[in-house]
Structure formats: structure tokens, C-alpha cells
Coordinates of C-alpha atoms in Angstrom, one line a residue:
Chain A
M11 CA 0.0 0.0 0.0
P12 CA 1.5 3.3 -1.0
E13 CA 2.0 5.7 1.9
S14 CA -0.1 8.8 2.3
P15 CA 1.9 11.9 1.4
A16 CA 1.1 13.3 4.9
Y17 CA 0.9 12.3 8.5
A18 CA -2.6 12.5 10.0
P19 CA -2.9 15.5 12.4
T20 CA -3.9 14.6 16.0
A21 CA -5.1 16.6 18.9
R22 CA -1.6 17.2 20.1
T23 CA 0.0 18.0 16.8
V24 CA -2.6 20.6 15.8
P25 CA -1.4 24.1 16.8
T26 CA -3.5 25.7 19.5
R27 CA -3.3 29.2 18.1
A28 CA -4.9 30.3 14.9
R29 CA -1.9 32.0 13.5
E30 CA 0.4 29.1 14.1
R31 CA 0.9 26.6 11.3
A32 CA 2.1 23.0 11.2
S33 CA 3.0 20.8 8.3
Y34 CA 2.4 17.1 8.1
D35 CA 4.1 16.5 4.8
R36 CA 6.1 13.3 5.0
E37 CA 8.9 14.4 2.7
S38 CA 9.5 17.6 4.5
V39 CA 9.5 15.9 7.9
H40 CA 12.0 13.3 6.6
A41 CA 14.2 16.0 5.2
A42 CA 14.3 17.9 8.5
L43 CA 15.0 14.7 10.4
D44 CA 17.7 13.5 8.0
G45 CA 19.7 16.7 8.2
A46 CA 20.1 16.5 12.0
V47 CA 22.9 15.2 14.2
L48 CA 20.9 14.9 17.4
C49 CA 17.4 15.1 18.9
H50 CA 16.1 16.1 22.3
L51 CA 14.2 13.3 23.9
G52 CA 11.5 14.0 26.5
F53 CA 10.3 11.4 28.9
L54 CA 9.1 11.1 32.5
R55 CA 11.3 10.2 35.5
D56 CA 9.5 9.9 38.8
G57 CA 6.6 11.9 37.3
A58 CA 8.8 14.9 36.2
P59 CA 9.9 15.8 32.7
V60 CA 13.5 15.1 31.5
V61 CA 14.9 16.4 28.2
L62 CA 18.0 14.4 27.1
P63 CA 20.1 15.3 24.0
T64 CA 20.8 12.1 22.2
L65 CA 21.7 10.6 18.8
F66 CA 18.9 9.1 16.6
A67 CA 18.4 7.7 13.2
R68 CA 15.6 7.4 10.7
V69 CA 14.9 4.2 8.8
G70 CA 11.8 4.6 6.7
E71 CA 8.9 5.4 9.1
R72 CA 10.8 4.4 12.2
L73 CA 13.2 6.3 14.4
Y74 CA 15.9 4.5 16.4
L75 CA 17.5 5.6 19.7
H76 CA 20.3 3.8 21.5
G77 CA 22.3 3.9 24.6
S78 CA 24.0 1.9 27.2
T79 CA 21.7 -0.6 28.9
G80 CA 22.7 1.2 32.1
S81 CA 21.3 4.6 31.0
R82 CA 18.1 5.8 32.7
P83 CA 15.5 6.0 29.9
L84 CA 16.9 3.0 28.1
R85 CA 16.9 0.9 31.3
T86 CA 13.4 2.0 32.0
A87 CA 12.2 1.2 28.5
Q88 CA 13.9 -2.2 28.5
G89 CA 11.7 -3.3 31.4
E90 CA 8.5 -2.2 29.6
P91 CA 7.5 -4.2 26.6
E92 CA 4.9 -1.6 25.8
G93 CA 7.7 1.0 25.8
I94 CA 7.7 4.5 27.4
E95 CA 5.9 7.6 26.4
V96 CA 8.2 10.1 24.7
C97 CA 8.3 13.3 22.8
L98 CA 11.2 13.6 20.4
T99 CA 12.1 17.0 19.0
V100 CA 14.6 17.9 16.3
T101 CA 15.4 21.5 15.6
H102 CA 17.4 23.4 13.0
V103 CA 18.1 27.1 13.6
D104 CA 18.3 28.7 10.1
G105 CA 18.4 32.4 10.9
L106 CA 18.2 35.2 13.4
V107 CA 15.2 37.4 12.6
L108 CA 15.8 41.1 13.6
A109 CA 12.8 43.3 13.5
R110 CA 12.6 47.0 14.2
S111 CA 10.6 46.3 17.3
A112 CA 11.9 44.0 20.1
F113 CA 8.5 42.3 20.1
H114 CA 8.8 41.0 16.5
H115 CA 12.2 39.5 16.9
S116 CA 12.2 35.8 16.1
I117 CA 14.3 33.0 14.6
N118 CA 13.9 31.1 11.4
Y119 CA 13.8 27.4 12.1
R120 CA 12.5 24.0 11.3
S121 CA 11.4 21.7 14.1
V122 CA 10.0 18.2 14.0
M123 CA 8.1 17.0 17.0
V124 CA 7.2 13.3 17.3
H125 CA 4.9 11.9 20.0
G126 CA 4.6 8.2 20.8
R127 CA 5.9 5.2 22.6
A128 CA 9.6 4.2 22.4
V129 CA 9.7 0.4 22.5
P130 CA 12.7 -1.9 23.0
V131 CA 14.0 -3.5 19.8
L132 CA 14.9 -7.1 20.5
D133 CA 15.3 -8.6 17.0
E134 CA 19.0 -8.9 16.4
Q135 CA 18.8 -8.1 12.7
E136 CA 16.8 -5.0 13.3
R137 CA 19.2 -4.0 16.2
R138 CA 22.1 -4.3 13.8
R139 CA 20.4 -2.3 11.1
A140 CA 19.5 0.4 13.7
L141 CA 23.1 0.7 15.0
N142 CA 24.4 1.1 11.4
A143 CA 21.8 3.7 10.8
L144 CA 22.8 5.6 14.0
V145 CA 26.3 5.8 12.7
D146 CA 25.3 6.8 9.2
Q147 CA 22.8 9.5 10.5
V148 CA 25.7 11.5 11.9
T149 CA 28.2 10.7 9.1
P150 CA 26.6 9.2 6.0
G151 CA 28.6 6.3 4.6
R152 CA 30.6 5.7 7.9
S153 CA 29.0 2.4 9.0
A154 CA 30.5 0.6 6.0
D155 CA 33.9 2.0 7.0
S156 CA 34.1 0.9 10.6
R157 CA 34.2 -2.3 12.6
P158 CA 30.6 -3.5 13.2
A159 CA 29.4 -4.2 16.7
N160 CA 30.5 -7.5 18.1
A161 CA 28.3 -9.7 20.3
K162 CA 29.5 -8.1 23.6
E163 CA 28.8 -4.6 22.3
L164 CA 25.4 -5.6 21.0
A165 CA 24.5 -7.0 24.4
A166 CA 25.6 -3.8 26.1
T167 CA 23.5 -1.6 23.8
A168 CA 19.8 -1.0 24.2
V169 CA 17.9 0.1 21.1
L170 CA 14.5 1.8 21.1
A171 CA 12.2 2.3 18.2
L172 CA 9.7 5.2 17.8
D173 CA 7.3 5.0 14.9
L174 CA 6.6 8.1 12.9
A175 CA 2.9 8.4 13.3
E176 CA 2.0 11.4 15.4
V177 CA 4.3 13.9 13.8
S178 CA 4.4 17.6 12.9
L179 CA 6.8 20.1 11.4
K180 CA 6.9 23.7 12.4
T181 CA 8.8 26.2 10.3
R182 CA 9.5 29.9 10.2
T183 CA 11.2 31.4 7.1
G184 CA 11.7 34.8 5.6
D185 CA 11.8 38.4 6.6
P186 CA 10.8 40.0 10.0
V187 CA 7.3 41.2 10.0
D188 CA 7.2 44.8 11.5
D189 CA 4.1 46.8 12.3
P190 CA 3.4 49.4 9.6
E191 CA 4.0 52.3 12.1
D192 CA 7.5 50.9 12.8
L193 CA 8.7 50.9 9.2
T194 CA 10.2 54.4 9.5
L195 CA 12.2 53.6 12.6
P196 CA 16.0 53.9 11.9
H197 CA 16.9 50.3 13.1
W198 CA 18.4 47.8 10.7
S199 CA 16.1 44.8 10.1
G200 CA 16.5 41.6 8.3
V201 CA 17.9 38.1 8.8
L202 CA 21.3 36.8 9.9
P203 CA 21.6 33.3 8.3
V204 CA 22.8 30.5 10.6
R205 CA 24.1 27.2 9.5
T206 CA 26.1 24.2 10.9
A207 CA 29.7 24.3 9.6
Y208 CA 32.2 21.5 9.6
G209 CA 35.9 22.2 10.1
T210 CA 38.9 20.3 8.9
P211 CA 39.0 16.7 10.2
V212 CA 41.4 16.2 13.1
P213 CA 43.0 12.8 13.1
A214 CA 43.1 10.8 16.4
A215 CA 46.5 11.0 18.1
D216 CA 46.9 7.2 17.7
L217 CA 46.1 7.2 13.9
P218 CA 49.0 6.3 11.6
E219 CA 50.0 9.3 9.6
T220 CA 49.5 7.4 6.3
T221 CA 45.7 7.0 6.9
A222 CA 43.9 9.3 4.4
V223 CA 40.8 11.2 5.3
P224 CA 37.9 9.3 3.7
D225 CA 35.9 10.9 0.8
Y226 CA 32.6 11.0 2.7
L227 CA 34.3 13.1 5.4
E228 CA 36.1 15.4 2.9
R229 CA 32.7 16.1 1.3
M230 CA 31.2 17.1 4.7
A231 CA 34.1 19.3 5.6
G232 CA 33.6 21.1 2.3
Chain Z
M14 CA 26.9 36.7 50.3
P15 CA 29.3 35.6 47.6
E16 CA 27.9 32.7 45.5
S17 CA 29.4 29.3 45.7
P18 CA 31.5 28.5 42.7
A19 CA 29.4 25.4 42.1
Y20 CA 25.8 24.2 42.0
A21 CA 24.9 21.6 44.6
P22 CA 24.4 18.2 43.0
T23 CA 21.0 16.6 43.6
A24 CA 19.6 13.1 43.1
R25 CA 18.5 13.9 39.6
T26 CA 21.7 15.8 38.5
V27 CA 24.1 13.1 39.6
P28 CA 24.9 10.6 36.8
T29 CA 23.6 7.1 37.3
R30 CA 26.5 5.4 35.7
A31 CA 30.0 5.3 37.2
R32 CA 31.8 6.3 34.0
E33 CA 29.5 9.3 33.4
R34 CA 30.6 12.7 34.7
A35 CA 28.8 15.9 35.3
S36 CA 30.1 19.4 36.2
Y37 CA 28.4 21.8 38.5
D38 CA 30.8 24.6 38.0
R39 CA 28.8 27.9 37.8
E40 CA 31.1 29.6 35.3
S41 CA 31.1 26.7 32.9
V42 CA 27.4 26.4 33.1
H43 CA 26.9 30.1 32.4
A44 CA 29.3 30.0 29.5
A45 CA 27.4 27.1 27.8
L46 CA 24.1 28.8 28.4
D47 CA 25.3 32.2 27.1
G48 CA 26.6 30.8 23.8
A49 CA 23.2 29.3 22.9
V50 CA 20.4 30.6 20.7
L51 CA 17.7 28.3 22.0
C52 CA 16.8 25.6 24.5
H53 CA 14.5 22.6 24.5
L54 CA 11.9 22.9 27.2
G55 CA 10.3 19.8 28.6
F56 CA 7.0 19.9 30.4
L57 CA 3.9 17.8 30.9
R58 CA 0.7 18.1 28.9
D59 CA -2.2 15.8 30.0
G60 CA 0.4 13.6 31.7
A61 CA 2.6 13.2 28.6
P62 CA 6.0 14.8 28.0
V63 CA 6.3 17.6 25.5
V64 CA 9.7 19.0 24.2
L65 CA 9.4 22.5 22.8
P66 CA 12.3 24.4 21.2
T67 CA 12.1 28.0 22.5
L68 CA 14.2 31.1 23.0
F69 CA 15.6 31.8 26.5
A70 CA 17.8 34.2 28.3
R71 CA 20.1 34.1 31.4
V72 CA 20.2 37.0 33.8
G73 CA 22.4 36.1 36.7
E74 CA 21.1 33.0 38.3
R75 CA 17.7 33.1 36.6
L76 CA 16.6 32.0 33.1
Y77 CA 13.7 33.6 31.4
L78 CA 11.3 32.2 28.8
H79 CA 8.6 34.0 27.0
G80 CA 5.8 33.4 24.6
S81 CA 2.4 34.5 23.5
T82 CA -0.1 34.3 26.4
G83 CA -2.0 32.0 24.0
S84 CA 0.7 29.3 23.8
R85 CA 0.2 26.1 25.7
P86 CA 3.0 26.0 28.3
L87 CA 2.8 29.7 29.0
R88 CA -0.9 29.7 29.3
T89 CA -0.7 26.7 31.7
A90 CA 2.0 28.4 33.8
Q91 CA 0.1 31.7 33.9
G92 CA -2.7 29.9 35.8
E93 CA -0.3 28.4 38.3
P94 CA 1.3 30.8 40.7
E95 CA 3.6 28.0 41.8
G96 CA 4.6 27.5 38.2
I97 CA 5.0 24.3 36.3
E98 CA 7.6 21.6 36.5
V99 CA 10.1 21.8 33.6
C100 CA 13.4 20.4 32.4
L101 CA 15.3 22.9 30.3
T102 CA 18.2 21.6 28.1
V103 CA 20.7 23.5 26.1
T104 CA 23.1 21.6 23.8
H105 CA 26.0 22.5 21.7
V106 CA 27.4 20.0 19.2
D107 CA 31.2 20.6 19.0
G108 CA 32.4 17.6 16.9
L109 CA 31.6 14.3 15.3
V110 CA 33.7 11.6 16.9
L111 CA 34.7 8.8 14.5
A112 CA 36.2 5.7 16.1
R113 CA 37.5 2.6 14.2
S114 CA 34.6 0.6 15.8
A115 CA 31.0 1.6 15.2
F116 CA 30.4 1.1 18.9
H117 CA 32.8 3.9 20.0
H118 CA 31.3 6.5 17.7
S119 CA 30.2 9.5 19.6
I120 CA 29.9 13.3 19.5
N121 CA 31.7 16.0 21.3
Y122 CA 29.2 18.3 23.0
R123 CA 28.3 20.5 25.9
S124 CA 24.8 20.2 27.4
V125 CA 23.3 22.0 30.3
M126 CA 20.2 20.5 32.0
V127 CA 18.2 22.6 34.4
H128 CA 15.3 21.1 36.5
G129 CA 12.9 23.2 38.4
R130 CA 9.6 25.1 38.4
A131 CA 9.0 27.8 35.8
V132 CA 7.0 30.5 37.5
P133 CA 5.1 33.4 35.9
V134 CA 6.9 36.8 36.2
L135 CA 4.4 39.5 37.0
D136 CA 6.5 42.5 38.1
E137 CA 6.6 44.9 35.1
Q138 CA 10.2 46.0 35.6
E139 CA 11.4 42.4 35.7
R140 CA 9.3 41.5 32.7
R141 CA 10.9 44.4 30.7
R142 CA 14.4 43.3 31.8
A143 CA 13.6 39.7 30.8
L144 CA 12.3 40.7 27.3
N145 CA 15.4 42.8 26.7
A146 CA 17.6 39.9 27.8
L147 CA 15.7 37.6 25.5
V148 CA 16.5 39.8 22.5
D149 CA 20.2 40.2 23.6
Q150 CA 20.7 36.5 24.2
V151 CA 20.2 35.9 20.5
T152 CA 22.0 39.0 19.2
P153 CA 24.1 40.7 21.9
G154 CA 23.5 44.5 21.9
R155 CA 20.3 44.4 19.9
S156 CA 17.8 45.4 22.6
A157 CA 19.3 48.9 22.7
D158 CA 18.9 49.1 18.9
S159 CA 15.2 48.3 18.6
R160 CA 11.9 49.7 19.7
P161 CA 11.1 48.4 23.2
A162 CA 7.8 46.6 23.9
N163 CA 4.8 48.9 24.3
A164 CA 2.0 48.3 26.8
K165 CA -0.1 46.2 24.4
E166 CA 2.8 44.0 23.5
L167 CA 3.8 43.5 27.1
A168 CA 0.2 42.5 28.0
A169 CA 0.3 39.9 25.2
T170 CA 3.5 38.3 26.3
A171 CA 3.8 35.8 29.1
V172 CA 7.2 35.6 30.9
L173 CA 8.4 32.7 32.9
A174 CA 11.4 32.5 35.3
L175 CA 13.4 29.4 36.1
D176 CA 16.0 29.7 38.8
L177 CA 19.4 28.1 38.2
A178 CA 19.6 25.8 41.3
E179 CA 19.3 22.1 40.1
V180 CA 21.8 22.3 37.3
S181 CA 24.4 20.1 35.6
L182 CA 26.7 20.3 32.6
K183 CA 27.7 17.3 30.7
T184 CA 30.6 17.5 28.2
R185 CA 32.5 15.2 25.9
T186 CA 35.8 16.4 24.3
G187 CA 38.7 15.0 22.6
D188 CA 39.6 12.0 20.5
P189 CA 37.7 8.8 20.0
V190 CA 38.6 6.0 22.4
D191 CA 39.1 2.8 20.5
D192 CA 39.7 -0.6 22.0
P193 CA 43.4 -1.6 21.9
E194 CA 42.7 -4.5 19.6
D195 CA 41.1 -2.2 17.0
L196 CA 44.1 0.2 16.7
T197 CA 45.5 -1.7 13.7
L198 CA 42.3 -1.5 11.7
P199 CA 42.6 0.5 8.5
H200 CA 39.7 2.9 9.2
W201 CA 40.4 6.7 9.7
S202 CA 39.6 7.9 13.2
G203 CA 39.4 11.3 14.7
V204 CA 37.1 14.3 15.1
L205 CA 35.2 16.4 12.6
P206 CA 34.8 19.8 14.3
V207 CA 31.3 21.3 14.2
R208 CA 30.4 24.9 14.8
T209 CA 27.5 27.3 14.3
A210 CA 28.4 29.7 11.4
Y211 CA 26.7 33.0 10.6
G212 CA 26.3 34.2 7.0
T213 CA 26.1 37.6 5.5
P214 CA 23.2 39.7 7.0
V215 CA 20.2 39.8 4.6
P216 CA 18.3 43.1 4.8
A217 CA 14.5 43.0 5.0
A218 CA 12.8 43.7 1.7
D219 CA 11.2 46.8 3.3
L220 CA 14.5 48.3 4.7
P221 CA 15.7 51.5 3.1
E222 CA 19.0 50.8 1.2
T223 CA 20.8 53.5 3.2
T224 CA 20.4 51.6 6.5
A225 CA 23.8 50.2 7.4
V226 CA 24.4 46.8 9.0
P227 CA 25.1 47.5 12.7
D228 CA 28.5 46.8 14.2
Y229 CA 27.2 44.1 16.6
L230 CA 25.9 42.2 13.6
E231 CA 29.0 42.6 11.5
R232 CA 31.0 41.2 14.3
M233 CA 28.8 38.1 14.5
A234 CA 28.8 37.5 10.8
G235 CA 32.6 37.6 11.0

């Protein structure tokens, strides 16, 4: 069955305010997720919210998270076949928006929010696929150029899956929007573009000098 | 009374795993907060976690958040003089860490996590200070070069305060750490540095051509 081009909005993915907009477009959501290095994962601990920065990967309509079996959310989730309720948010800052009025200052951004239950992945093949995807999410092409996890490492790693079902994308783009009566004020207004920049790869101290920087890394470093 | 150089660790800011480390050093925490454009704010809605990317500002030992009085967390908090329980996390990605083994891949980062109650700020002077700080957090120097909020704008803006009390900083720096038996593998290993880069300021379409880019912006754009 071909997938719908959009996620179905739900009570918690529909904006509360009339002037807010959200997108449910699958391709746009995927693009925002795929360009990110990490997410912020929200879950409950003793009834209180915790927001943890963590790596993630997307494989089709499923996100994967991983961590030591000793880490708190992973340990909690391992004991719960039904998983744990999470909110996973990925945000890109694209620009600083400077208006003439302090009030209309903003940022240009793209932010994906995923609600759902993160469930433990127990199937070994899926766990291996997830771990490769986690390496490739950060550095595309890297999993094929590193030693795969061995049995001991696999056993020490918890993998969680979160399906992309309850998902929305919020975006701001473009110029500041000043009130008409502010347009004659003398202040500069516009956007300062922001992006993530990669520097020159720094070899590990224990790397033989003859080991060349791989192509996929040269391309990222630009 | 002079402030202690460190925040006091609590049950939820002490790492659960022996090999994890957290810092409570006040200056390091301030530095990580001050260099950030946005935070991820975790709170509960109908008992489930929500993680919202949002602007913030630090003034001394207090963080400020703001938003439309119509937005969900702000509206909830406005009705609660005791505030709402939040977890506020600020993360900088400093490098991609490529080890010879997939297992030891990581990122270099700095992440501040603050637990506590976000309480509504009602005092008008403090609200004004907070709104200026929110503008200056993103673009230092900007609040003095924009029109301050008027009475109507102030009334439409909810401000929350979160005191820096239960705070920790987690950091990873330096080379990948490979297992001794992996050191002879042929894979490149090392760190790809990551930073936030600012582009050339883009004037708003409605800005007179004679308006010069201000110094504080030129300095950021580098």
C-alpha cells in the first residue's frame, strides 16, 4: 500500500493558536530529520519531565535511539515491553530574525516533533540495522567504513524504536514582519543566516599518519 | 553573600553510571548557556512529555522564557502561581567523533540540563528586563537598537522564570577512544569539528537601502 503523502494530524499535533501553522508533509518531515545530528528526547522520570540530548536515526517510518543498557531512559524502557511515552524533537536554527521592534524578533527554524511510545527492539537483525543507521545518520557512509558491533557490544546496547505516526513540522522562514507604524524607525532589520559548519577533520593521536581522510568526510568538511 | 563556585548536586543531576561525569561549575554552566540561541523545554501536557524548542535568556542565576499568552505551556503556567515543573536543556554539538569501531562513535558536545519550576513573572520591571535579555541572548547588543515593547505587546507576552539551582553540565571532548585490539584496523579515526556559522546579513525587503548593517551584527557575521 503506498504511503499517504502526509501524517494525520492529531489533537496534540494541531497548533492551539490560529496564526500558528504546522506541516504534516512526509517528505518535509523526513528531510528535516535526516539533516540533523541529534534530537532532544523528553520522557518522565518519577513523574517529572526530563529532556535528554541524544543521537537518533531514521529508517523509513521508524526512528531509532540507542544507549548503554545502564542509562536511565533505556533501562526504564527495557523493562517495559509496551515502551515508554516520549516526545522527540529535532530543531534546526536557520536564521536570526531582527525586526525594528523588540516584540517581533524571532528565529527562522525547522522543528519536527514526534509523540509516541519508544519500544525496545529485540530482534537482532533489526538491532544491527538500527546501529548502522545511527552511525550513518551522523556521518553518511561511515557504517561501511568501521568495525561493526560484536556480540558483547550488541548485548551492552539498548535500542529503542519510535514510529513516525504522530508527527508535525513547524517552520519559520523569511523576513521579519514589522508593524506598519514601525517601518520608518532607523533600526536595521533583516535576517542573519545561521548554519552548521564543519571544520577540517582532526586525526586521532593514535592514527597512523598514512591513513587518508575518507571521501565522505572530505565532502562534509567542504 | 558571595555565590558558591558550584551548584549543589541533587539526586537527579548526579549521573547514574559510574563512568559518566557531570560538572556543577557555575562559570562553565553560564558559558554554555550564554553561547546558545535556543533551548529545548520539557513539560507535561495531559500527563505526557512535550519538548518545545524555544528562546531563553540568562540574567544572573535566573533563566527567562517568553511566549504568547496563548501558547500552551505559557498559558498553563500563567494559571499556576507555583509554576510548572520543567526540564530545560541547552546543547552545543562541537564535533563528530569517528572511532574505528561503530560502537565507539560519539559526538563532542556540551549540554546543560536545568530542573525546576518555571514561574510566571508579574513584576513589570522584571518583565521588561527579561524581554530585553531575550533579545540580547540571540543578538548581543540588539535590545538597545530596537523599539522596546509597548503596553499592548507587554500584555500579550507571558514571561516565565526558572532559577538556576538544580543544574548540571555534561561534556565530551577530545579523541575517539578505541579498544586496543582495534588500533590496527585501517579505518580513519578522529574528530570532525562542528560549529555554528553566521552568514552575511540579509536586509529585509522593506528596509531603506541606506540603512547600514550595525556593528554588533557585522562582528557576529565575522
